[in-house]
């Protein structure tokens, strides 16, 4: 079957996308800025390949939404290329675990299969493999092993991602590729050659790689500045009808990042140093679950933690469900400059549920007022106030770290949450004390971290004595004032905790 190839392919894609599409290397690795269209280009490349040639291309990403987006891109390009295909879901059962896949099957036998980040999905399979946002895979090391086995019979391996930490498997692969290119430069070897309108890894680079125990990578790095210089802003304007200037677009990207570290990782292709982070990215990503987010009204055994702010920083409210030994983070609320009425109302919507057990909240400084009001409304034993001191932070942070070490916590796939959790650093003072600190960038002060630590504190409390006092019987006609409508009210001593 012949596939229509558009004469306007060169104008459809930006130069860095076109370079990917025309790269014939088996092993390709790309450091990239966020949302610059690298995945879009690879969707076209492998749709064209599988529409014209039998075989399989597997695509795996760190979350289901990214997989669906890739398959949608491939379906779009399949129609664009006038290629007949069918799309369907397929369920794999491997080692008693169900894995849902999205499949595009072309008329001549080619297939594109979208998988979750579970490495089991690649077991026993053969074909090309694309690992997208590879740094964010929670089992990146195991996934890399599975990808190598899947492509063993001469198929392609493509790895592309923004960065997390310098200790991630993705960064290690990038360092291998950079080492190879440095060796090539020192020996005067060209890594790629342009032949017949395609990029090819040179034989000299291939031999150099194998002689040094490396894969013959085709490596490229595209920062946000690179993408903008190659026409990204003009492409966005023509597609979306926006009127960005290049300068304004770059400023907006920078303003969207709450920290300098986030800007460097997500847009400048620079990994973060995890050396002193209390929660390294590999530990965080190992506890990510697509099943974490869930309506709290459907949960049991609810607990909550809140880090208050009125101006400047964000208020962060984390609600979790304890199931056995595992604490599931079900909901994260972030409020900026919200009045106390709104903040208390958000908490009250959870605290009034019958399955709400306990909440722990920052009572430092201005936190006194909301904590006292919450205790008045919902019972002083159910509402725990925590005053932040250096010692209390140690007592909050260390148990949270143990939760992650033991994988006794599940969190949603939330980039802002990851960044906040990774932001807290352990600092040792001259007298040997350990302090936990976070830089104050763009009004973000690891708010989600402390809210989650407070949630963990609330879930870890075993409870205490509860006394009930009669406040009067309800009249048959339902009248008798607010207390009469409620036959019992909670009576307990006020509980303020300084950890």
Short mmCIF file of C-alpha atoms in Angstrom, two decimals:
data_model
loop_
_atom_site.label_atom_id
_atom_site.label_comp_id
_atom_site.label_asym_id
_atom_site.label_seq_id
_atom_site.Cartn_x
_atom_site.Cartn_y
_atom_site.Cartn_z
CA UNK A 1 0.00 0.00 0.00
CA UNK A 2 1.28 3.48 -0.83
CA UNK A 3 1.02 6.22 1.75
CA UNK A 4 0.55 9.82 0.67
CA UNK A 5 3.44 11.92 1.86
CA UNK A 6 2.71 15.61 1.95
CA UNK A 7 5.01 17.85 -0.04
CA UNK A 8 4.54 20.39 2.74
CA UNK A 9 6.13 18.17 5.43
CA UNK A 10 8.99 20.64 5.80
CA UNK A 11 6.56 23.48 6.52
CA UNK A 12 4.37 21.40 8.87
CA UNK A 13 7.13 20.94 11.40
CA UNK A 14 9.72 23.13 13.05
CA UNK A 15 13.41 22.42 12.33
CA UNK A 16 14.02 20.42 15.52
CA UNK A 17 10.89 18.32 14.86
CA UNK A 18 11.97 17.73 11.26
CA UNK A 19 15.40 16.63 12.50
CA UNK A 20 13.74 13.98 14.67
CA UNK A 21 11.50 12.80 11.85
CA UNK A 22 14.44 12.42 9.47
CA UNK A 23 16.75 10.72 11.95
CA UNK A 24 17.33 7.04 11.10
CA UNK A 25 19.31 6.14 14.24
CA UNK A 26 18.13 3.09 16.19
CA UNK A 27 18.93 4.78 19.50
CA UNK A 28 17.67 8.34 19.94
CA UNK A 29 17.68 10.41 23.11
CA UNK A 30 16.26 13.91 23.47
CA UNK A 31 16.56 16.42 26.32
CA UNK A 32 13.67 18.78 25.73
CA UNK A 33 11.78 21.71 27.14
CA UNK A 34 8.15 21.16 28.09
CA UNK A 35 5.39 21.36 25.45
CA UNK A 36 7.53 22.24 22.43
CA UNK A 37 6.05 19.56 20.15
CA UNK A 38 8.71 16.84 20.25
CA UNK A 39 6.10 14.14 20.92
CA UNK A 40 3.96 15.49 18.08
CA UNK A 41 6.83 15.07 15.64
CA UNK A 42 7.50 11.51 16.74
CA UNK A 43 3.79 10.68 16.38
CA UNK A 44 4.01 11.68 12.72
CA UNK A 45 7.26 9.78 12.20
CA UNK A 46 5.99 6.46 13.52
CA UNK A 47 2.51 6.81 12.04
CA UNK A 48 4.15 7.19 8.63
CA UNK A 49 6.36 4.17 9.34
CA UNK A 50 3.60 1.87 10.55
CA UNK A 51 1.11 2.94 7.87
CA UNK A 52 3.61 1.83 5.25
CA UNK A 53 5.37 -1.08 6.95
CA UNK A 54 4.20 -4.02 9.08
CA UNK A 55 5.51 -4.20 12.61
CA UNK A 56 4.80 -2.67 15.99
CA UNK A 57 5.70 0.57 17.72
CA UNK A 58 5.10 0.74 21.47
CA UNK A 59 4.63 4.09 23.17
CA UNK A 60 4.84 4.42 26.95
CA UNK A 61 4.56 7.53 29.10
CA UNK A 62 4.34 8.42 32.76
CA UNK A 63 0.55 8.88 32.78
CA UNK A 64 -2.51 7.74 30.89
CA UNK A 65 -3.40 11.23 29.61
CA UNK A 66 -0.10 11.54 27.74
CA UNK A 67 -0.62 8.11 26.15
CA UNK A 68 -4.11 9.08 24.95
CA UNK A 69 -2.77 12.33 23.51
CA UNK A 70 -0.09 10.47 21.54
CA UNK A 71 -2.61 7.99 20.13
CA UNK A 72 -4.87 10.90 19.15
CA UNK A 73 -1.93 12.49 17.30
CA UNK A 74 -1.26 9.21 15.49
CA UNK A 75 -4.93 8.86 14.51
CA UNK A 76 -4.87 12.42 13.15
CA UNK A 77 -1.78 11.70 11.07
CA UNK A 78 -3.24 8.39 9.91
CA UNK A 79 -6.18 10.29 8.43
CA UNK A 80 -3.84 12.96 7.06
CA UNK A 81 -1.82 10.28 5.23
CA UNK A 82 -4.99 8.68 3.82
CA UNK A 83 -4.15 5.45 5.58
CA UNK A 84 -6.90 3.06 6.66
CA UNK A 85 -6.73 1.99 10.32
CA UNK A 86 -8.87 0.83 13.20
CA UNK A 87 -8.56 2.00 16.80
CA UNK A 88 -9.50 -0.09 19.82
CA UNK A 89 -8.72 -0.83 23.47
CA UNK A 90 -7.05 -4.05 24.47
CA UNK A 91 -6.62 -5.45 27.99
CA UNK A 92 -3.51 -7.44 28.85
CA UNK A 93 -3.32 -9.65 31.93
CA UNK A 94 0.29 -10.19 32.95
CA UNK A 95 1.25 -11.76 36.27
CA UNK A 96 -2.38 -11.30 37.42
CA UNK A 97 -2.17 -7.56 36.70
CA UNK A 98 -4.49 -5.87 34.20
CA UNK A 99 -2.86 -3.44 31.76
CA UNK A 100 -5.05 -1.40 29.42
CA UNK A 101 -3.58 -0.57 26.01
CA UNK A 102 -4.70 1.72 23.19
CA UNK A 103 -4.10 0.27 19.72
CA UNK A 104 -4.06 1.67 16.19
CA UNK A 105 -3.93 -1.12 13.59
CA UNK A 106 -3.23 -0.18 9.98
CA UNK A 107 -4.47 -2.11 6.96
CA UNK A 108 -1.04 -3.45 5.98
CA UNK A 109 -0.33 -4.85 9.44
CA UNK A 110 1.48 -2.02 11.19
CA UNK A 111 0.43 -1.25 14.76
CA UNK A 112 0.99 1.55 17.27
CA UNK A 113 0.29 0.51 20.85
CA UNK A 114 -0.01 2.96 23.74
CA UNK A 115 0.90 1.60 27.17
CA UNK A 116 0.96 2.86 30.72
CA UNK A 117 4.23 3.24 32.61
CA UNK A 118 4.05 -0.36 33.88
CA UNK A 119 7.10 -2.24 32.49
CA UNK A 120 5.09 -5.48 32.51
CA UNK A 121 3.26 -4.18 29.44
CA UNK A 122 6.41 -4.70 27.34
CA UNK A 123 7.23 -8.19 28.57
CA UNK A 124 7.38 -10.67 25.71
CA UNK A 125 6.81 -7.95 23.11
CA UNK A 126 8.91 -6.96 20.09
CA UNK A 127 9.10 -3.70 18.13
CA UNK A 128 10.09 -0.06 18.36
CA UNK A 129 9.74 1.55 21.79
CA UNK A 130 9.23 5.23 22.63
CA UNK A 131 9.69 6.20 26.28
CA UNK A 132 8.19 9.67 26.69
CA UNK A 133 8.76 11.87 29.77
CA UNK A 134 11.08 9.08 30.78
CA UNK A 135 12.49 10.94 33.79
CA UNK A 136 9.00 10.83 35.33
CA UNK A 137 8.49 7.06 35.00
CA UNK A 138 8.15 5.71 38.52
CA UNK A 139 9.97 2.50 37.50
CA UNK A 140 12.34 4.03 34.98
CA UNK A 141 15.18 1.55 35.62
CA UNK A 142 12.95 -1.49 35.13
CA UNK A 143 11.27 0.18 32.15
CA UNK A 144 14.66 0.74 30.50
CA UNK A 145 15.45 -2.98 30.85
CA UNK A 146 12.10 -3.87 29.27
CA UNK A 147 12.62 -1.39 26.41
CA UNK A 148 16.00 -2.90 25.54
CA UNK A 149 14.53 -6.40 25.41
CA UNK A 150 11.57 -5.27 23.29
CA UNK A 151 13.80 -3.64 20.64
CA UNK A 152 16.44 -6.39 20.61
CA UNK A 153 15.80 -7.48 17.03
CA UNK A 154 17.00 -4.26 15.46
CA UNK A 155 14.04 -2.04 16.34
CA UNK A 156 14.20 1.59 17.49
CA UNK A 157 14.53 2.92 21.02
CA UNK A 158 13.53 6.56 21.51
CA UNK A 159 13.89 8.22 24.91
CA UNK A 160 12.73 11.81 25.42
CA UNK A 161 11.93 13.85 28.49
CA UNK A 162 12.20 16.99 30.49
CA UNK A 163 14.41 16.56 33.53
CA UNK A 164 13.81 15.68 37.15
CA UNK A 165 16.97 15.05 39.16
CA UNK A 166 20.59 14.46 38.27
CA UNK A 167 20.27 10.98 39.79
CA UNK A 168 17.45 9.86 37.46
CA UNK A 169 17.98 7.01 34.96
CA UNK A 170 17.11 9.47 32.18
CA UNK A 171 19.91 11.84 33.18
CA UNK A 172 22.34 8.92 33.35
CA UNK A 173 21.43 7.96 29.77
CA UNK A 174 21.89 11.60 28.70
CA UNK A 175 25.32 11.64 30.35
CA UNK A 176 26.28 8.48 28.43
CA UNK A 177 25.25 10.15 25.17
CA UNK A 178 27.15 13.33 26.03
CA UNK A 179 30.24 11.29 26.94
CA UNK A 180 30.07 9.59 23.53
CA UNK A 181 29.83 12.94 21.74
CA UNK A 182 32.78 14.33 23.73
CA UNK A 183 34.86 11.30 22.73
CA UNK A 184 33.82 11.80 19.12
CA UNK A 185 34.77 15.48 19.26
CA UNK A 186 38.19 14.68 20.75
CA UNK A 187 38.86 12.22 17.92
CA UNK A 188 37.47 14.40 15.14
CA UNK A 189 34.59 12.01 14.42
CA UNK A 190 31.32 13.31 13.02
CA UNK A 191 28.38 11.82 14.95
CA UNK A 192 25.86 12.16 12.10
CA UNK A 193 25.87 12.38 8.30
CA UNK A 194 23.16 13.79 6.01
CA UNK A 195 22.56 11.25 3.23
CA UNK A 196 19.54 11.01 0.91
CA UNK A 197 17.58 13.57 2.96
CA UNK A 198 18.05 11.61 6.14
CA UNK A 199 20.31 11.82 9.19
CA UNK A 200 22.40 8.71 9.83
CA UNK A 201 24.72 7.82 12.70
CA UNK A 202 28.18 7.48 11.16
CA UNK A 203 29.98 4.13 11.14
CA UNK A 204 32.84 5.78 13.04
CA UNK A 205 30.55 6.87 15.87
CA UNK A 206 28.93 3.44 16.00
CA UNK A 207 32.34 1.76 16.38
CA UNK A 208 33.51 4.34 18.94
CA UNK A 209 30.39 3.75 21.03
CA UNK A 210 30.71 -0.02 21.14
CA UNK A 211 34.46 0.12 21.84
CA UNK A 212 33.71 2.26 24.91
CA UNK A 213 30.78 0.25 26.24
CA UNK A 214 28.18 2.81 25.10
CA UNK A 215 25.14 2.74 22.85
CA UNK A 216 25.46 4.60 19.52
CA UNK A 217 23.07 7.37 20.53
CA UNK A 218 21.75 10.10 18.31
CA UNK A 219 21.53 12.88 20.89
CA UNK A 220 19.83 16.29 20.71
CA UNK A 221 18.97 18.92 23.28
CA UNK A 222 16.24 21.52 22.68
CA UNK A 223 15.69 24.23 25.30
CA UNK A 224 12.79 26.66 25.20
CA UNK A 225 15.13 29.31 23.76
CA UNK A 226 16.15 26.89 20.98
CA UNK A 227 12.51 26.14 20.19
CA UNK A 228 11.57 29.83 20.13
CA UNK A 229 14.51 30.68 17.85
CA UNK A 230 13.30 27.97 15.45
CA UNK A 231 9.76 29.36 15.19
CA UNK A 232 7.75 27.92 18.10
CA UNK A 233 6.01 31.21 18.95
CA UNK A 234 4.97 31.84 15.35
CA UNK A 235 3.62 28.28 15.12
CA UNK A 236 1.56 28.79 18.31
CA UNK A 237 0.19 32.11 17.01
CA UNK A 238 -0.82 30.62 13.65
CA UNK A 239 -2.43 27.58 15.30
CA UNK A 240 -4.17 29.19 18.27
CA UNK A 241 -4.77 32.72 17.02
CA UNK A 242 -2.63 34.22 19.79
CA UNK A 243 -0.41 37.27 19.35
CA UNK A 244 2.68 36.47 21.39
CA UNK A 245 5.98 38.11 20.75
CA UNK A 246 8.95 35.86 21.32
CA UNK A 247 10.02 37.93 24.29
CA UNK A 248 6.58 37.87 25.93
CA UNK A 249 6.21 34.12 25.42
CA UNK A 250 9.52 33.43 27.15
CA UNK A 251 8.55 35.76 30.00
CA UNK A 252 5.23 33.92 30.43
CA UNK A 253 7.00 30.55 30.54
CA UNK A 254 9.34 31.87 33.22
CA UNK A 255 6.49 33.42 35.22
CA UNK A 256 4.59 30.11 35.18
CA UNK A 257 7.40 28.45 37.13
CA UNK A 258 7.17 28.82 40.89
CA UNK A 259 10.90 28.23 41.42
CA UNK A 260 14.18 28.81 39.60
CA UNK A 261 14.80 25.08 39.82
CA UNK A 262 11.53 24.34 38.01
CA UNK A 263 12.41 26.83 35.25
CA UNK A 264 15.80 25.24 34.72
CA UNK A 265 14.47 21.69 34.71
CA UNK A 266 11.40 22.13 32.58
CA UNK A 267 12.61 24.72 30.10
CA UNK A 268 16.43 24.84 30.13
CA UNK A 269 17.07 21.07 30.20
CA UNK A 270 19.05 21.22 33.45
CA UNK A 271 18.44 18.47 36.03
CA UNK A 272 17.96 19.32 39.68
CA UNK A 273 20.49 18.25 42.28
CA UNK A 274 18.95 15.72 44.66
CA UNK A 275 22.00 15.57 46.89
CA UNK A 276 20.39 17.26 49.89
CA UNK A 277 16.70 16.80 49.08
CA UNK A 278 14.72 15.08 51.81
CA UNK A 279 12.51 13.50 49.14
CA UNK A 280 14.47 12.81 45.93
CA UNK A 281 12.48 12.55 42.71
CA UNK A 282 13.06 8.81 42.38
CA UNK A 283 11.49 8.30 45.82
CA UNK A 284 8.56 10.59 44.96
CA UNK A 285 7.86 8.99 41.58
CA UNK A 286 7.94 5.52 43.10
CA UNK A 287 4.77 6.38 45.04
CA UNK A 288 2.74 7.87 42.16
CA UNK A 289 -0.55 6.18 41.30
CA UNK A 290 -3.17 6.94 38.67
CA UNK A 291 -5.77 5.77 41.21
CA UNK A 292 -4.85 8.35 43.86
CA UNK A 293 -7.28 11.12 42.94
CA UNK A 294 -10.81 10.23 43.97
CA UNK A 295 -13.90 12.13 45.17
CA UNK A 296 -13.51 12.43 48.93
CA UNK A 297 -17.22 11.78 49.38
CA UNK A 298 -16.57 8.21 48.17
CA UNK A 299 -13.77 7.63 50.70
CA UNK A 300 -13.59 6.28 54.23
CA UNK A 301 -11.22 7.18 57.08
CA UNK A 302 -10.48 10.71 55.88
CA UNK A 303 -7.66 12.81 57.29
CA UNK A 304 -6.47 16.26 56.37
CA UNK A 305 -3.43 18.52 56.65
CA UNK A 306 -3.31 22.24 55.98
CA UNK A 307 -0.52 24.82 55.66
CA UNK A 308 -2.17 28.24 56.00
CA UNK A 309 -1.30 31.53 54.33
CA UNK A 310 -3.27 34.70 53.84
CA UNK A 311 -0.98 36.68 51.56
CA UNK A 312 2.30 35.84 49.88
CA UNK A 313 2.53 32.05 50.04
CA UNK A 314 -0.19 29.62 49.02
CA UNK A 315 -2.52 27.83 51.36
CA UNK A 316 -2.26 24.11 50.68
CA UNK A 317 -4.85 21.62 51.96
CA UNK A 318 -4.19 17.90 51.49
CA UNK A 319 -6.93 15.35 52.11
CA UNK A 320 -6.08 11.66 52.36
CA UNK A 321 -7.64 8.29 52.99
CA UNK A 322 -6.01 5.64 55.16
CA UNK A 323 -6.51 2.15 53.71
CA UNK A 324 -4.66 -0.45 55.73
CA UNK A 325 -1.06 0.69 56.07
CA UNK A 326 -1.20 2.95 53.00
CA UNK A 327 -2.13 6.63 53.04
CA UNK A 328 -3.74 7.73 49.76
CA UNK A 329 -3.61 11.44 48.88
CA UNK A 330 -7.07 11.99 47.41
CA UNK A 331 -7.23 15.76 46.94
CA UNK A 332 -4.94 18.81 46.94
CA UNK A 333 -6.41 22.31 47.22
CA UNK A 334 -4.17 25.33 46.60
CA UNK A 335 -5.47 28.82 47.40
CA UNK A 336 -3.71 32.10 46.68
CA UNK A 337 -4.76 35.17 48.66
CA UNK A 338 -8.09 33.59 49.58
CA UNK A 339 -10.00 35.15 52.52
CA UNK A 340 -10.26 33.10 55.71
CA UNK A 341 -13.96 32.51 55.08
CA UNK A 342 -13.18 30.68 51.85
CA UNK A 343 -10.32 28.68 53.35
CA UNK A 344 -12.39 27.57 56.33
CA UNK A 345 -15.28 26.75 54.02
CA UNK A 346 -13.07 24.43 51.93
CA UNK A 347 -11.94 22.62 55.06
CA UNK A 348 -15.47 22.52 56.46
CA UNK A 349 -16.76 20.79 53.32
CA UNK A 350 -14.56 17.83 54.31
CA UNK A 351 -14.72 18.15 58.11
CA UNK A 352 -18.54 17.84 58.11
CA UNK A 353 -18.43 14.49 56.32
CA UNK A 354 -19.13 11.56 58.66
CA UNK A 355 -16.00 9.75 57.46
CA UNK A 356 -13.70 12.63 58.48
CA UNK A 357 -11.51 11.51 61.37
CA UNK A 358 -8.95 14.20 62.12
CA UNK A 359 -7.09 17.17 60.68
CA UNK A 360 -3.74 18.77 61.55
CA UNK A 361 -3.12 22.39 60.59
CA UNK A 362 -0.36 24.97 60.80
CA UNK A 363 -1.06 27.14 63.85
CA UNK A 364 2.04 29.31 63.51
CA UNK A 365 1.48 33.09 63.62
CA UNK A 366 -1.70 33.92 61.73
CA UNK A 367 -2.67 30.24 61.84
CA UNK A 368 -3.95 30.72 65.39
CA UNK A 369 -7.25 32.20 64.28
CA UNK A 370 -8.29 29.57 61.69
CA UNK A 371 -7.23 26.67 63.92
CA UNK A 372 -9.18 28.04 66.88
CA UNK A 373 -12.24 28.54 64.68
CA UNK A 374 -11.96 25.01 63.26
CA UNK A 375 -11.69 23.61 66.79
CA UNK A 376 -14.79 25.55 67.83
CA UNK A 377 -16.76 24.31 64.83
CA UNK A 378 -15.68 20.68 64.57
CA UNK A 379 -14.32 19.67 67.95
CA UNK A 380 -10.99 20.32 69.54
CA UNK A 381 -9.98 16.67 69.55
CA UNK A 382 -10.57 16.31 65.81
CA UNK A 383 -8.66 19.49 64.96
CA UNK A 384 -4.98 19.51 65.85
CA UNK A 385 -2.95 22.72 65.82
CA UNK A 386 0.77 22.45 65.10
CA UNK A 387 3.14 25.33 65.71
CA UNK A 388 6.12 25.25 63.36
CA UNK A 389 9.50 25.25 65.07
CA UNK A 390 12.77 23.72 63.90
CA UNK A 391 12.08 20.68 66.09
CA UNK A 392 8.47 20.33 64.99
CA UNK A 393 9.56 20.41 61.36
CA UNK A 394 11.98 17.57 62.05
CA UNK A 395 9.17 15.63 63.74
CA UNK A 396 6.89 16.20 60.74
CA UNK A 397 9.42 15.70 57.94
CA UNK A 398 11.09 12.47 59.11
CA UNK A 399 7.87 10.42 59.40
CA UNK A 400 6.85 11.62 55.93
CA UNK A 401 10.19 10.47 54.57
CA UNK A 402 9.63 7.07 56.19
CA UNK A 403 6.23 6.87 54.47
CA UNK A 404 7.94 7.27 51.11
CA UNK A 405 10.80 4.92 52.00
CA UNK A 406 8.27 2.22 52.90
CA UNK A 407 6.04 3.05 49.89
CA UNK A 408 3.22 3.39 52.39
CA UNK A 409 1.80 6.43 50.58
CA UNK A 410 0.25 7.00 47.14
CA UNK A 411 0.14 10.40 45.49
CA UNK A 412 -1.37 11.66 42.21
CA UNK A 413 0.59 12.51 39.08
CA UNK A 414 0.92 16.24 39.83
CA UNK A 415 4.02 18.13 38.71
CA UNK A 416 3.48 21.02 41.14
CA UNK A 417 3.22 18.50 43.97
CA UNK A 418 6.44 16.77 42.89
CA UNK A 419 8.32 20.07 42.84
CA UNK A 420 7.06 21.09 46.28
CA UNK A 421 7.92 17.71 47.82
CA UNK A 422 11.42 17.83 46.33
CA UNK A 423 12.04 21.38 47.47
CA UNK A 424 12.75 20.72 51.16
CA UNK A 425 16.45 20.30 51.88
CA UNK A 426 18.15 18.81 54.92
CA UNK A 427 20.81 21.20 56.24
CA UNK A 428 23.28 20.25 58.97
CA UNK A 429 24.36 23.08 61.26
CA UNK A 430 27.81 23.55 62.75
CA UNK A 431 26.64 22.03 66.04
CA UNK A 432 25.32 18.91 64.30
CA UNK A 433 21.61 19.72 64.28
CA UNK A 434 19.53 18.90 61.18
CA UNK A 435 17.25 21.61 59.85
CA UNK A 436 14.72 21.37 57.04
CA UNK A 437 14.59 24.41 54.80
CA UNK A 438 13.10 25.43 51.46
CA UNK A 439 13.93 28.42 49.29
CA UNK A 440 11.22 31.05 48.97
CA UNK A 441 10.87 31.32 45.18
CA UNK A 442 7.90 33.05 43.56
CA UNK A 443 5.87 32.89 46.79
CA UNK A 444 6.13 29.09 46.92
CA UNK A 445 7.62 27.74 50.13
CA UNK A 446 7.13 23.96 49.88
CA UNK A 447 3.51 24.49 50.94
CA UNK A 448 2.33 21.13 49.59
CA UNK A 449 5.19 19.37 51.39
CA UNK A 450 4.17 20.72 54.79
CA UNK A 451 0.46 20.16 54.14
CA UNK A 452 1.22 16.53 53.27
CA UNK A 453 3.44 16.19 56.34
CA UNK A 454 0.57 17.53 58.47
CA UNK A 455 -1.82 15.07 56.81
CA UNK A 456 0.59 12.29 57.69
CA UNK A 457 0.70 13.60 61.28
CA UNK A 458 -3.11 13.59 61.48
CA UNK A 459 -3.34 10.05 60.11
CA UNK A 460 -0.65 8.88 62.52
CA UNK A 461 -2.47 10.01 65.68
CA UNK A 462 -4.24 7.15 67.43
CA UNK A 463 -7.01 9.31 68.83
CA UNK A 464 -8.04 9.93 72.41
CA UNK A 465 -10.97 9.94 74.79
CA UNK A 466 -14.20 11.42 73.53
CA UNK A 467 -16.94 12.50 75.93
CA UNK A 468 -20.51 13.24 74.94
CA UNK A 469 -22.80 15.57 76.85
CA UNK A 470 -26.57 15.74 76.46
CA UNK A 471 -27.76 19.18 75.37
CA UNK A 472 -31.49 18.70 75.43
CA UNK A 473 -34.05 16.60 73.68
CA UNK A 474 -35.43 17.44 70.27
CA UNK A 475 -39.09 18.47 70.35
CA UNK A 476 -41.55 16.46 68.35
CA UNK A 477 -42.23 19.44 66.11
CA UNK A 478 -38.50 19.77 65.31
CA UNK A 479 -38.17 23.11 67.06
CA UNK A 480 -36.11 24.07 70.03
CA UNK A 481 -33.10 25.92 68.63
CA UNK A 482 -29.94 24.74 66.99
CA UNK A 483 -28.84 22.51 69.87
CA UNK A 484 -32.22 20.85 70.11
CA UNK A 485 -31.95 19.75 66.50
CA UNK A 486 -28.68 18.03 67.46
CA UNK A 487 -29.22 15.75 70.49
CA UNK A 488 -25.49 15.48 71.33
CA UNK A 489 -22.42 17.64 70.87
CA UNK A 490 -18.76 16.78 71.20
CA UNK A 491 -17.17 17.89 74.46
CA UNK A 492 -13.43 17.60 74.95
CA UNK A 493 -10.48 19.55 76.21
CA UNK A 494 -8.70 21.78 73.77
CA UNK A 495 -5.69 20.06 72.24
CA UNK A 496 -2.80 22.13 70.93
CA UNK A 497 0.29 20.25 69.85
CA UNK A 498 3.80 21.63 69.65
CA UNK A 499 5.87 18.83 68.16
#
